[in-house]
């Protein structure tokens, strides 16, 4: 089993190009099913979840493979409409294949995606949106049997701006006759990237980034190329590592506007942050200090995916910081592992109170989920001694090569496979 070993307490210094975004490439890979031809994705990150998506595409009958850093999908032939349980359970975002397969084939059989480490992961908004468009969906035996001989564009109102449900409605809308208007849509930058990909394929999609997205099926789709946007949460991770350990880093190829709600508390904690077009420079010269309460919210609010990561950066800060997790029910599983390293964190329901300590100590810790695992690496950067991370497969779902990137910033981290 692979483990990461971090020798903490070293200041960071270096520059890094930010990888492509997991939460952009995954719905775009599902969307590639919509066109019976080739889609070429540039700047595609090599992630466990991307490999899982490739397995789903190949299961459906598509060709999908790497050509250097480009991922090339050819969906000319789709000869299956089912996604088996094993493939569906590999990742949460497999749900977006439902809308795409329905739009392309008129039917789909998928299993209910597993709940996951963040608490229950309901799909009521996904199903309601597809039913509004005319899909007949039967839930039986843990599977969803879906038929949609004909989908008709309509208005879809989401009671929560769900990212996944917004994406599923966009993809299904590309298979509907007429115009689909998605109200209270998620506004994440990854939704805008998906819109650009769909438009590049020949569909008419506008409004992404706002709460109202308008989708109209294109008369003819065509082969296309698309460059995956940079991963804003990966960028936050490396900035937080420098904030925690102290030092000075430069991230390139990142739109600072996508993470401004995280840059602000980093400045409040005492970091010097300068940003220009596609570069962010962070310097942390002294011990951080506590910040005003952080409340996670849908974009453009503070991203829930950055909650654990920013928390890890503040563990040795002077003073107290409070986090309120409003998006997911169970997103503090990393806390117990951080406490093993000497952190002082109290959790009451959705609220976590972090009291800064003088010193964190390296310890053997276990990754509980993707961003919780990243938070342990951030804490390990600051801790005295060696931190050993196990269950790093969680991290590898979303980070192309965390040890490689942190070493580029001067960290002492290695990956060992000790069987
Ligand atoms: C996406 O998950 C991201 N994953 C998550 O990133 C991210 O944390 C989340 O959006 C919020 O930004 C991908 O894009 C692959 P949601 P998603 O539907 O789509 C409730 C990471 O670490 N809800 O926006 O599953 C739900 O319970 C991952 O990269 C319903 O009630 O999130 C949650 O409370 C973790 N009914 C809230 O909406 C539904 O049908 C937001 O969930 C769907 C969701």
Tab-separated table of C-alpha atoms and ligand atoms in Angstrom:
chain	number	residue	atom	x	y	z
A	1	UNK	CA	0.000	0.000	0.000
A	2	UNK	CA	1.346	3.426	-0.895
A	3	UNK	CA	2.086	5.874	1.902
A	4	UNK	CA	3.325	9.469	1.880
A	5	UNK	CA	6.145	10.347	4.285
A	6	UNK	CA	6.543	14.051	5.080
A	7	UNK	CA	9.433	15.572	7.016
A	8	UNK	CA	7.809	18.761	8.251
A	9	UNK	CA	9.041	22.003	9.694
A	10	UNK	CA	10.758	23.164	6.489
A	11	UNK	CA	9.882	26.490	4.859
A	12	UNK	CA	8.635	26.147	1.268
A	13	UNK	CA	9.957	27.971	-1.779
A	14	UNK	CA	9.324	27.345	-5.447
A	15	UNK	CA	7.009	27.688	-8.442
A	16	UNK	CA	4.381	25.342	-9.820
A	17	UNK	CA	2.009	25.052	-12.784
A	18	UNK	CA	-1.468	24.037	-11.513
A	19	UNK	CA	-2.969	20.797	-12.913
A	20	UNK	CA	-6.290	20.527	-14.712
A	21	UNK	CA	-9.441	20.517	-12.600
A	22	UNK	CA	-10.942	17.195	-11.480
A	23	UNK	CA	-14.403	18.715	-11.079
A	24	UNK	CA	-14.262	20.049	-14.613
A	25	UNK	CA	-12.827	17.065	-16.479
A	26	UNK	CA	-15.231	14.544	-14.925
A	27	UNK	CA	-18.502	16.084	-16.194
A	28	UNK	CA	-16.785	16.900	-19.492
A	29	UNK	CA	-15.837	13.236	-19.930
A	30	UNK	CA	-19.492	12.331	-19.349
A	31	UNK	CA	-20.508	15.026	-21.849
A	32	UNK	CA	-18.201	13.549	-24.513
A	33	UNK	CA	-20.833	10.788	-24.908
A	34	UNK	CA	-23.166	13.361	-26.487
A	35	UNK	CA	-21.171	13.563	-29.745
A	36	UNK	CA	-20.797	10.505	-32.023
A	37	UNK	CA	-17.226	11.455	-32.802
A	38	UNK	CA	-13.985	12.687	-31.291
A	39	UNK	CA	-13.356	15.041	-28.354
A	40	UNK	CA	-9.769	15.947	-27.512
A	41	UNK	CA	-9.130	17.215	-23.976
A	42	UNK	CA	-5.911	19.151	-23.341
A	43	UNK	CA	-4.384	19.807	-19.880
A	44	UNK	CA	-6.216	16.727	-18.612
A	45	UNK	CA	-5.072	15.618	-15.140
A	46	UNK	CA	-4.071	11.970	-14.640
A	47	UNK	CA	-6.287	11.064	-11.684
A	48	UNK	CA	-7.887	7.929	-10.292
A	49	UNK	CA	-11.307	9.436	-10.989
A	50	UNK	CA	-10.323	10.172	-14.597
A	51	UNK	CA	-9.237	6.534	-15.016
A	52	UNK	CA	-12.601	5.481	-13.560
A	53	UNK	CA	-14.391	7.675	-16.120
A	54	UNK	CA	-12.311	6.141	-18.916
A	55	UNK	CA	-13.433	2.691	-17.760
A	56	UNK	CA	-17.075	3.796	-17.918
A	57	UNK	CA	-16.599	5.274	-21.404
A	58	UNK	CA	-14.966	2.076	-22.662
A	59	UNK	CA	-17.714	-0.022	-21.052
A	60	UNK	CA	-20.292	2.003	-23.011
A	61	UNK	CA	-18.412	1.255	-26.246
A	62	UNK	CA	-16.380	4.442	-26.638
A	63	UNK	CA	-12.687	4.576	-27.385
A	64	UNK	CA	-10.766	6.590	-24.774
A	65	UNK	CA	-7.045	6.923	-24.285
A	66	UNK	CA	-4.106	9.171	-23.628
A	67	UNK	CA	-2.011	10.820	-26.300
A	68	UNK	CA	0.675	12.540	-24.232
A	69	UNK	CA	-1.169	14.877	-21.858
A	70	UNK	CA	-4.229	14.857	-24.106
A	71	UNK	CA	-7.126	12.558	-23.379
A	72	UNK	CA	-8.864	11.572	-26.624
A	73	UNK	CA	-12.419	10.197	-26.551
A	74	UNK	CA	-14.157	8.763	-29.617
A	75	UNK	CA	-17.845	8.177	-28.868
A	76	UNK	CA	-18.804	7.207	-32.426
A	77	UNK	CA	-20.050	3.858	-31.178
A	78	UNK	CA	-22.129	3.436	-28.049
A	79	UNK	CA	-23.249	-0.162	-27.792
A	80	UNK	CA	-24.363	-0.306	-24.162
A	81	UNK	CA	-26.601	1.888	-22.021
A	82	UNK	CA	-25.906	0.382	-18.630
A	83	UNK	CA	-23.256	1.342	-16.092
A	84	UNK	CA	-22.653	-1.495	-13.642
A	85	UNK	CA	-22.566	-1.072	-9.903
A	86	UNK	CA	-18.818	-1.503	-9.590
A	87	UNK	CA	-18.120	1.342	-12.012
A	88	UNK	CA	-20.842	3.613	-10.590
A	89	UNK	CA	-19.557	3.181	-7.062
A	90	UNK	CA	-16.000	4.123	-7.947
A	91	UNK	CA	-16.847	7.798	-7.838
A	92	UNK	CA	-19.720	10.080	-6.976
A	93	UNK	CA	-19.633	12.055	-10.188
A	94	UNK	CA	-20.548	8.985	-12.269
A	95	UNK	CA	-24.104	10.285	-11.856
A	96	UNK	CA	-23.516	12.820	-14.636
A	97	UNK	CA	-23.218	9.936	-17.097
A	98	UNK	CA	-26.957	9.385	-16.571
A	99	UNK	CA	-27.971	12.628	-18.276
A	100	UNK	CA	-25.462	12.126	-21.066
A	101	UNK	CA	-26.431	8.509	-21.851
A	102	UNK	CA	-30.133	9.391	-21.719
A	103	UNK	CA	-29.557	12.264	-24.160
A	104	UNK	CA	-27.540	10.091	-26.537
A	105	UNK	CA	-29.383	6.752	-26.308
A	106	UNK	CA	-32.864	7.475	-24.941
A	107	UNK	CA	-32.388	5.026	-22.116
A	108	UNK	CA	-29.963	4.208	-19.315
A	109	UNK	CA	-29.568	1.711	-16.502
A	110	UNK	CA	-27.317	2.828	-13.668
A	111	UNK	CA	-26.940	1.814	-10.060
A	112	UNK	CA	-27.481	4.276	-7.247
A	113	UNK	CA	-24.111	5.914	-6.556
A	114	UNK	CA	-22.747	4.970	-3.142
A	115	UNK	CA	-23.055	7.448	-0.303
A	116	UNK	CA	-19.593	8.615	0.525
A	117	UNK	CA	-17.314	9.967	3.163
A	118	UNK	CA	-19.069	13.341	3.257
A	119	UNK	CA	-22.402	12.000	4.432
A	120	UNK	CA	-25.516	11.084	2.459
A	121	UNK	CA	-25.256	12.088	-1.169
A	122	UNK	CA	-28.904	12.376	-2.317
A	123	UNK	CA	-29.767	12.483	-6.014
A	124	UNK	CA	-33.354	13.746	-5.785
A	125	UNK	CA	-32.505	16.926	-7.694
A	126	UNK	CA	-30.853	14.938	-10.493
A	127	UNK	CA	-33.898	12.670	-10.884
A	128	UNK	CA	-36.419	15.519	-10.605
A	129	UNK	CA	-34.639	17.424	-13.380
A	130	UNK	CA	-34.559	14.424	-15.724
A	131	UNK	CA	-38.228	13.616	-15.003
A	132	UNK	CA	-39.162	17.240	-15.775
A	133	UNK	CA	-37.566	16.758	-19.190
A	134	UNK	CA	-39.710	13.675	-19.761
A	135	UNK	CA	-37.597	10.789	-18.559
A	136	UNK	CA	-39.384	7.817	-17.016
A	137	UNK	CA	-37.170	6.704	-14.098
A	138	UNK	CA	-37.889	3.635	-11.984
A	139	UNK	CA	-35.883	2.973	-8.857
A	140	UNK	CA	-35.672	-0.750	-8.221
A	141	UNK	CA	-33.201	-2.919	-6.369
A	142	UNK	CA	-30.621	-0.163	-6.009
A	143	UNK	CA	-30.718	0.577	-9.726
A	144	UNK	CA	-32.250	3.344	-11.775
A	145	UNK	CA	-33.945	2.195	-14.965
A	146	UNK	CA	-34.430	5.254	-17.167
A	147	UNK	CA	-36.238	5.721	-20.469
A	148	UNK	CA	-36.615	8.918	-22.438
A	149	UNK	CA	-37.754	8.254	-26.002
A	150	UNK	CA	-38.336	11.976	-26.333
A	151	UNK	CA	-37.240	14.759	-23.986
A	152	UNK	CA	-38.783	18.199	-24.210
A	153	UNK	CA	-37.031	21.329	-23.048
A	154	UNK	CA	-38.624	23.033	-20.042
A	155	UNK	CA	-37.885	25.125	-16.975
A	156	UNK	CA	-36.081	23.243	-14.199
A	157	UNK	CA	-35.895	24.890	-10.767
A	158	UNK	CA	-33.367	23.423	-8.317
A	159	UNK	CA	-34.194	23.920	-4.617
A	160	UNK	CA	-30.440	23.776	-3.942
A	161	UNK	CA	-27.785	24.957	-6.437
A	162	UNK	CA	-26.420	21.423	-6.756
A	163	UNK	CA	-23.317	21.205	-8.968
A	164	UNK	CA	-24.024	17.668	-10.116
A	165	UNK	CA	-27.729	18.215	-10.704
A	166	UNK	CA	-26.967	21.354	-12.719
A	167	UNK	CA	-24.525	19.387	-14.860
A	168	UNK	CA	-26.950	16.496	-15.364
A	169	UNK	CA	-29.711	18.914	-16.414
A	170	UNK	CA	-27.326	20.611	-18.886
A	171	UNK	CA	-26.330	17.299	-20.452
A	172	UNK	CA	-29.894	15.975	-20.662
A	173	UNK	CA	-31.029	19.337	-22.042
A	174	UNK	CA	-28.631	18.800	-24.941
A	175	UNK	CA	-30.793	15.817	-25.878
A	176	UNK	CA	-34.139	17.576	-25.516
A	177	UNK	CA	-36.241	19.258	-28.176
A	178	UNK	CA	-36.654	22.971	-27.504
A	179	UNK	CA	-35.145	25.158	-24.815
A	180	UNK	CA	-34.279	24.113	-21.254
A	181	UNK	CA	-33.894	26.806	-18.598
A	182	UNK	CA	-32.165	25.772	-15.358
A	183	UNK	CA	-33.070	28.097	-12.468
A	184	UNK	CA	-31.035	28.345	-9.272
A	185	UNK	CA	-28.206	26.625	-11.132
A	186	UNK	CA	-24.820	26.125	-9.485
A	187	UNK	CA	-22.398	28.922	-10.398
A	188	UNK	CA	-19.058	27.105	-9.958
A	189	UNK	CA	-16.346	27.882	-12.550
A	190	UNK	CA	-16.378	24.191	-13.535
A	191	UNK	CA	-19.943	24.696	-14.805
A	192	UNK	CA	-18.634	27.429	-17.098
A	193	UNK	CA	-15.953	25.052	-18.368
A	194	UNK	CA	-18.639	22.460	-19.122
A	195	UNK	CA	-20.679	25.111	-20.979
A	196	UNK	CA	-17.638	25.983	-23.093
A	197	UNK	CA	-17.086	22.316	-23.919
A	198	UNK	CA	-20.743	21.794	-24.911
A	199	UNK	CA	-20.725	24.948	-27.036
A	200	UNK	CA	-17.478	23.779	-28.650
A	201	UNK	CA	-19.235	20.546	-29.598
A	202	UNK	CA	-22.083	22.458	-31.263
A	203	UNK	CA	-24.758	22.874	-28.578
A	204	UNK	CA	-26.158	26.257	-27.584
A	205	UNK	CA	-25.557	26.795	-23.854
A	206	UNK	CA	-25.434	30.190	-22.139
A	207	UNK	CA	-25.613	31.644	-18.648
A	208	UNK	CA	-23.107	29.413	-16.832
A	209	UNK	CA	-21.649	31.321	-13.895
A	210	UNK	CA	-25.047	32.869	-13.230
A	211	UNK	CA	-28.023	31.219	-11.533
A	212	UNK	CA	-29.868	30.751	-14.839
A	213	UNK	CA	-28.509	28.522	-17.586
A	214	UNK	CA	-30.215	28.188	-20.978
A	215	UNK	CA	-29.628	25.028	-23.028
A	216	UNK	CA	-30.703	24.336	-26.608
A	217	UNK	CA	-29.668	21.216	-28.479
A	218	UNK	CA	-27.393	21.949	-31.431
A	219	UNK	CA	-28.630	20.727	-34.810
A	220	UNK	CA	-25.283	19.133	-35.595
A	221	UNK	CA	-22.444	18.275	-33.247
A	222	UNK	CA	-18.843	18.033	-34.424
A	223	UNK	CA	-15.405	16.925	-33.309
A	224	UNK	CA	-13.821	19.411	-30.931
A	225	UNK	CA	-10.848	20.169	-28.694
A	226	UNK	CA	-11.001	21.687	-25.241
A	227	UNK	CA	-8.452	22.733	-22.617
A	228	UNK	CA	-9.461	21.781	-19.081
A	229	UNK	CA	-9.444	24.729	-16.677
A	230	UNK	CA	-6.955	24.767	-13.769
A	231	UNK	CA	-7.950	23.189	-10.472
A	232	UNK	CA	-8.744	25.929	-7.961
A	233	UNK	CA	-8.830	23.542	-4.978
A	234	UNK	CA	-5.450	22.056	-5.845
A	235	UNK	CA	-4.165	25.650	-6.004
A	236	UNK	CA	-5.658	26.350	-2.564
A	237	UNK	CA	-3.928	23.225	-1.240
A	238	UNK	CA	-0.454	24.362	-2.254
A	239	UNK	CA	-1.008	27.910	-1.041
A	240	UNK	CA	-2.198	26.517	2.295
A	241	UNK	CA	0.893	24.311	2.513
A	242	UNK	CA	3.127	27.389	2.145
A	243	UNK	CA	0.983	29.308	4.632
A	244	UNK	CA	1.294	26.463	7.151
A	245	UNK	CA	5.016	25.810	6.734
A	246	UNK	CA	6.062	29.378	6.033
A	247	UNK	CA	7.910	30.412	2.903
A	248	UNK	CA	7.209	31.900	-0.496
A	249	UNK	CA	5.594	30.173	-3.504
A	250	UNK	CA	4.300	31.100	-6.957
A	251	UNK	CA	1.466	29.214	-8.693
A	252	UNK	CA	1.069	29.628	-12.429
A	253	UNK	CA	-1.809	28.928	-14.783
A	254	UNK	CA	-4.499	29.694	-12.222
A	255	UNK	CA	-7.288	32.294	-12.354
A	256	UNK	CA	-7.074	33.962	-8.946
A	257	UNK	CA	-10.683	35.098	-9.257
A	258	UNK	CA	-11.772	31.443	-8.856
A	259	UNK	CA	-10.381	31.290	-5.321
A	260	UNK	CA	-10.750	34.851	-4.074
A	261	UNK	CA	-12.914	33.735	-1.118
A	262	UNK	CA	-9.945	31.671	0.098
A	263	UNK	CA	-7.244	34.238	-0.647
A	264	UNK	CA	-9.032	36.726	1.586
A	265	UNK	CA	-8.805	34.649	4.820
A	266	UNK	CA	-5.207	33.722	3.963
A	267	UNK	CA	-4.395	37.453	3.874
A	268	UNK	CA	-6.359	37.957	7.123
A	269	UNK	CA	-4.253	35.184	8.719
A	270	UNK	CA	-1.107	37.142	7.866
A	271	UNK	CA	-0.017	35.893	4.431
A	272	UNK	CA	1.076	38.322	1.741
A	273	UNK	CA	-0.851	37.359	-1.391
A	274	UNK	CA	-0.334	38.999	-4.768
A	275	UNK	CA	-2.259	37.913	-7.826
A	276	UNK	CA	-2.217	38.906	-11.452
A	277	UNK	CA	-3.740	37.503	-14.603
A	278	UNK	CA	-2.852	33.820	-14.224
A	279	UNK	CA	-0.381	33.819	-11.330
A	280	UNK	CA	-0.686	33.845	-7.553
A	281	UNK	CA	2.250	34.677	-5.269
A	282	UNK	CA	2.016	33.879	-1.540
A	283	UNK	CA	4.536	34.693	1.167
A	284	UNK	CA	4.153	33.610	4.805
A	285	UNK	CA	6.887	35.154	6.860
A	286	UNK	CA	5.532	34.810	10.368
A	287	UNK	CA	3.221	32.645	12.468
A	288	UNK	CA	-0.370	32.888	11.212
A	289	UNK	CA	-3.155	34.297	13.347
A	290	UNK	CA	-6.784	33.321	13.866
A	291	UNK	CA	-9.384	34.609	11.399
A	292	UNK	CA	-13.064	35.571	11.361
A	293	UNK	CA	-15.532	32.655	11.109
A	294	UNK	CA	-15.520	30.726	7.831
A	295	UNK	CA	-18.917	29.606	6.560
A	296	UNK	CA	-18.907	27.263	3.550
A	297	UNK	CA	-21.447	27.984	0.830
A	298	UNK	CA	-22.126	27.335	-2.854
A	299	UNK	CA	-19.952	29.348	-5.251
A	300	UNK	CA	-19.094	32.211	-5.106
A	301	UNK	CA	-19.123	31.597	-1.334
A	302	UNK	CA	-16.275	29.922	0.542
A	303	UNK	CA	-15.838	26.473	-1.095
A	304	UNK	CA	-16.613	23.456	1.095
A	305	UNK	CA	-13.709	21.662	-0.612
A	306	UNK	CA	-11.291	24.186	0.929
A	307	UNK	CA	-12.630	23.889	4.490
A	308	UNK	CA	-10.350	21.101	5.701
A	309	UNK	CA	-7.382	22.524	3.842
A	310	UNK	CA	-7.605	26.039	5.298
A	311	UNK	CA	-8.267	24.537	8.739
A	312	UNK	CA	-4.998	22.615	8.485
A	313	UNK	CA	-3.084	25.797	7.681
A	314	UNK	CA	-4.401	27.512	10.818
A	315	UNK	CA	-3.629	24.788	13.372
A	316	UNK	CA	-0.449	26.508	14.626
A	317	UNK	CA	-1.875	30.016	14.306
A	318	UNK	CA	-2.050	32.446	17.187
A	319	UNK	CA	-5.647	32.572	18.429
A	320	UNK	CA	-8.870	30.858	17.476
A	321	UNK	CA	-10.702	30.260	14.189
A	322	UNK	CA	-14.248	28.960	13.678
A	323	UNK	CA	-15.533	26.955	10.714
A	324	UNK	CA	-19.199	26.324	9.853
A	325	UNK	CA	-19.732	23.547	7.265
A	326	UNK	CA	-23.056	24.358	5.597
A	327	UNK	CA	-22.843	22.208	2.462
A	328	UNK	CA	-22.197	18.626	3.602
A	329	UNK	CA	-23.321	16.895	6.785
A	330	UNK	CA	-20.206	14.975	7.621
A	331	UNK	CA	-17.164	16.879	6.496
A	332	UNK	CA	-15.061	16.908	9.661
A	333	UNK	CA	-13.706	13.344	9.518
A	334	UNK	CA	-10.199	14.769	9.091
A	335	UNK	CA	-10.389	16.415	12.549
A	336	UNK	CA	-9.595	13.279	14.575
A	337	UNK	CA	-6.499	12.687	12.442
A	338	UNK	CA	-5.350	16.298	12.869
A	339	UNK	CA	-5.830	15.971	16.643
A	340	UNK	CA	-3.437	13.003	16.559
A	341	UNK	CA	-0.827	15.509	15.353
A	342	UNK	CA	-1.471	17.753	18.347
A	343	UNK	CA	-4.164	20.038	16.911
A	344	UNK	CA	-6.755	21.539	19.282
A	345	UNK	CA	-10.105	21.304	17.464
A	346	UNK	CA	-13.585	20.982	18.959
A	347	UNK	CA	-16.473	19.916	16.709
A	348	UNK	CA	-20.135	20.496	17.563
A	349	UNK	CA	-22.391	19.530	14.662
A	350	UNK	CA	-21.615	21.815	11.738
A	351	UNK	CA	-19.231	23.986	13.784
A	352	UNK	CA	-15.511	23.374	14.334
A	353	UNK	CA	-13.503	25.587	16.699
A	354	UNK	CA	-9.735	25.598	16.052
A	355	UNK	CA	-7.475	26.863	18.852
A	356	UNK	CA	-3.948	27.490	17.624
A	357	UNK	CA	-1.212	25.430	19.261
A	358	UNK	CA	2.477	26.188	19.574
A	359	UNK	CA	3.562	23.024	17.869
A	360	UNK	CA	2.227	20.167	15.763
A	361	UNK	CA	4.030	16.829	15.826
A	362	UNK	CA	4.423	14.417	12.957
A	363	UNK	CA	2.399	11.224	13.411
A	364	UNK	CA	0.996	8.266	11.446
A	365	UNK	CA	-2.398	9.449	10.130
A	366	UNK	CA	-5.039	8.021	7.811
A	367	UNK	CA	-6.704	9.851	4.917
A	368	UNK	CA	-10.474	9.758	5.392
A	369	UNK	CA	-11.470	11.421	2.117
A	370	UNK	CA	-9.977	13.430	-0.726
A	371	UNK	CA	-9.754	16.918	0.791
A	372	UNK	CA	-9.354	15.603	4.333
A	373	UNK	CA	-6.298	13.732	3.114
A	374	UNK	CA	-4.927	16.879	1.478
A	375	UNK	CA	-5.429	18.669	4.787
A	376	UNK	CA	-3.270	16.066	6.552
A	377	UNK	CA	-0.480	16.743	4.047
A	378	UNK	CA	-0.776	20.483	4.699
A	379	UNK	CA	-0.559	19.898	8.461
A	380	UNK	CA	2.412	17.587	7.920
A	381	UNK	CA	4.257	20.429	6.193
A	382	UNK	CA	4.118	22.425	9.430
A	383	UNK	CA	4.566	19.604	11.944
A	384	UNK	CA	7.911	18.852	13.569
A	385	UNK	CA	9.108	15.378	12.635
A	386	UNK	CA	7.775	12.827	10.200
A	387	UNK	CA	4.093	12.455	9.265
A	388	UNK	CA	3.099	9.226	7.549
A	389	UNK	CA	-0.117	9.342	5.496
A	390	UNK	CA	-1.873	6.064	4.699
A	391	UNK	CA	-4.923	5.439	2.488
A	392	UNK	CA	-3.484	7.984	0.077
A	393	UNK	CA	-5.699	6.603	-2.708
A	394	UNK	CA	-8.216	9.177	-1.524
A	395	UNK	CA	-5.748	11.946	-2.376
A	396	UNK	CA	-4.871	10.350	-5.722
A	397	UNK	CA	-8.518	10.720	-6.804
A	398	UNK	CA	-8.015	14.475	-7.163
A	399	UNK	CA	-4.283	15.255	-7.107
A	400	UNK	CA	-2.172	14.164	-10.074
A	401	UNK	CA	0.973	13.793	-7.940
A	402	UNK	CA	0.873	15.602	-4.599
A	403	UNK	CA	4.417	14.538	-3.546
A	404	UNK	CA	5.848	15.683	-6.908
A	405	UNK	CA	4.143	19.072	-6.653
A	406	UNK	CA	5.028	19.690	-3.027
A	407	UNK	CA	8.660	18.723	-3.712
A	408	UNK	CA	8.654	21.350	-6.492
A	409	UNK	CA	7.838	23.815	-3.714
A	410	UNK	CA	10.699	22.598	-1.545
A	411	UNK	CA	8.904	20.079	0.688
A	412	UNK	CA	10.543	16.883	1.936
A	413	UNK	CA	7.881	14.340	0.956
A	414	UNK	CA	8.193	10.912	-0.629
A	415	UNK	CA	5.826	8.151	-1.645
A	416	UNK	CA	6.672	4.588	-0.669
A	417	UNK	CA	4.829	1.429	-1.561
A	418	UNK	CA	5.321	-0.797	1.433
A	419	UNK	CA	3.175	-3.625	0.170
B	1	LIG	C1	-19.601	18.618	-6.427
B	1	LIG	O1	-20.189	17.535	-5.747
B	1	LIG	C2	-18.101	18.392	-6.327
B	1	LIG	N1	-17.751	17.140	-6.993
B	1	LIG	C3	-17.691	18.326	-4.854
B	1	LIG	O2	-16.278	18.190	-4.814
B	1	LIG	C4	-18.075	19.638	-4.191
B	1	LIG	O3	-17.773	19.564	-2.809
B	1	LIG	C5	-19.578	19.890	-4.370
B	1	LIG	O4	-19.916	19.861	-5.767
B	1	LIG	C6	-20.009	21.240	-3.812
B	1	LIG	O5	-19.256	22.246	-4.417
B	1	LIG	C7	-17.633	17.136	-8.330
B	1	LIG	O6	-17.841	18.133	-9.000
B	1	LIG	C8	-17.216	15.834	-8.954
B	1	LIG	P1	-23.726	19.092	-4.839
B	1	LIG	P2	-21.792	17.284	-5.878
B	1	LIG	O7	-24.713	18.305	-5.612
B	1	LIG	O8	-22.256	17.658	-7.236
B	1	LIG	C9	-27.251	18.386	-1.799
B	1	LIG	C10	-14.243	17.251	-4.135
B	1	LIG	O9	-13.659	17.149	-3.042
B	1	LIG	N2	-27.931	17.658	-2.880
B	1	LIG	O10	-23.448	20.506	-5.236
B	1	LIG	O11	-22.090	15.926	-5.392
B	1	LIG	C11	-26.059	17.603	-1.262
B	1	LIG	O12	-26.468	16.675	-0.288
B	1	LIG	C12	-15.721	16.992	-4.222
B	1	LIG	O13	-13.684	17.565	-5.216
B	1	LIG	C13	-29.263	17.292	-2.714
B	1	LIG	O14	-29.866	17.558	-1.679
B	1	LIG	O15	-22.323	18.329	-4.809
B	1	LIG	C14	-25.186	18.687	-0.682
B	1	LIG	O16	-25.636	18.981	0.621
B	1	LIG	C15	-16.330	16.665	-2.865
B	1	LIG	N3	-29.880	16.615	-3.710
B	1	LIG	C16	-25.472	19.902	-1.590
B	1	LIG	O17	-26.657	19.578	-2.322
B	1	LIG	C17	-29.245	16.293	-4.886
B	1	LIG	O18	-29.876	15.690	-5.783
B	1	LIG	C18	-24.371	20.204	-2.574
B	1	LIG	O19	-24.128	19.025	-3.296
B	1	LIG	C19	-27.900	16.675	-5.035
B	1	LIG	C20	-27.261	17.364	-4.025
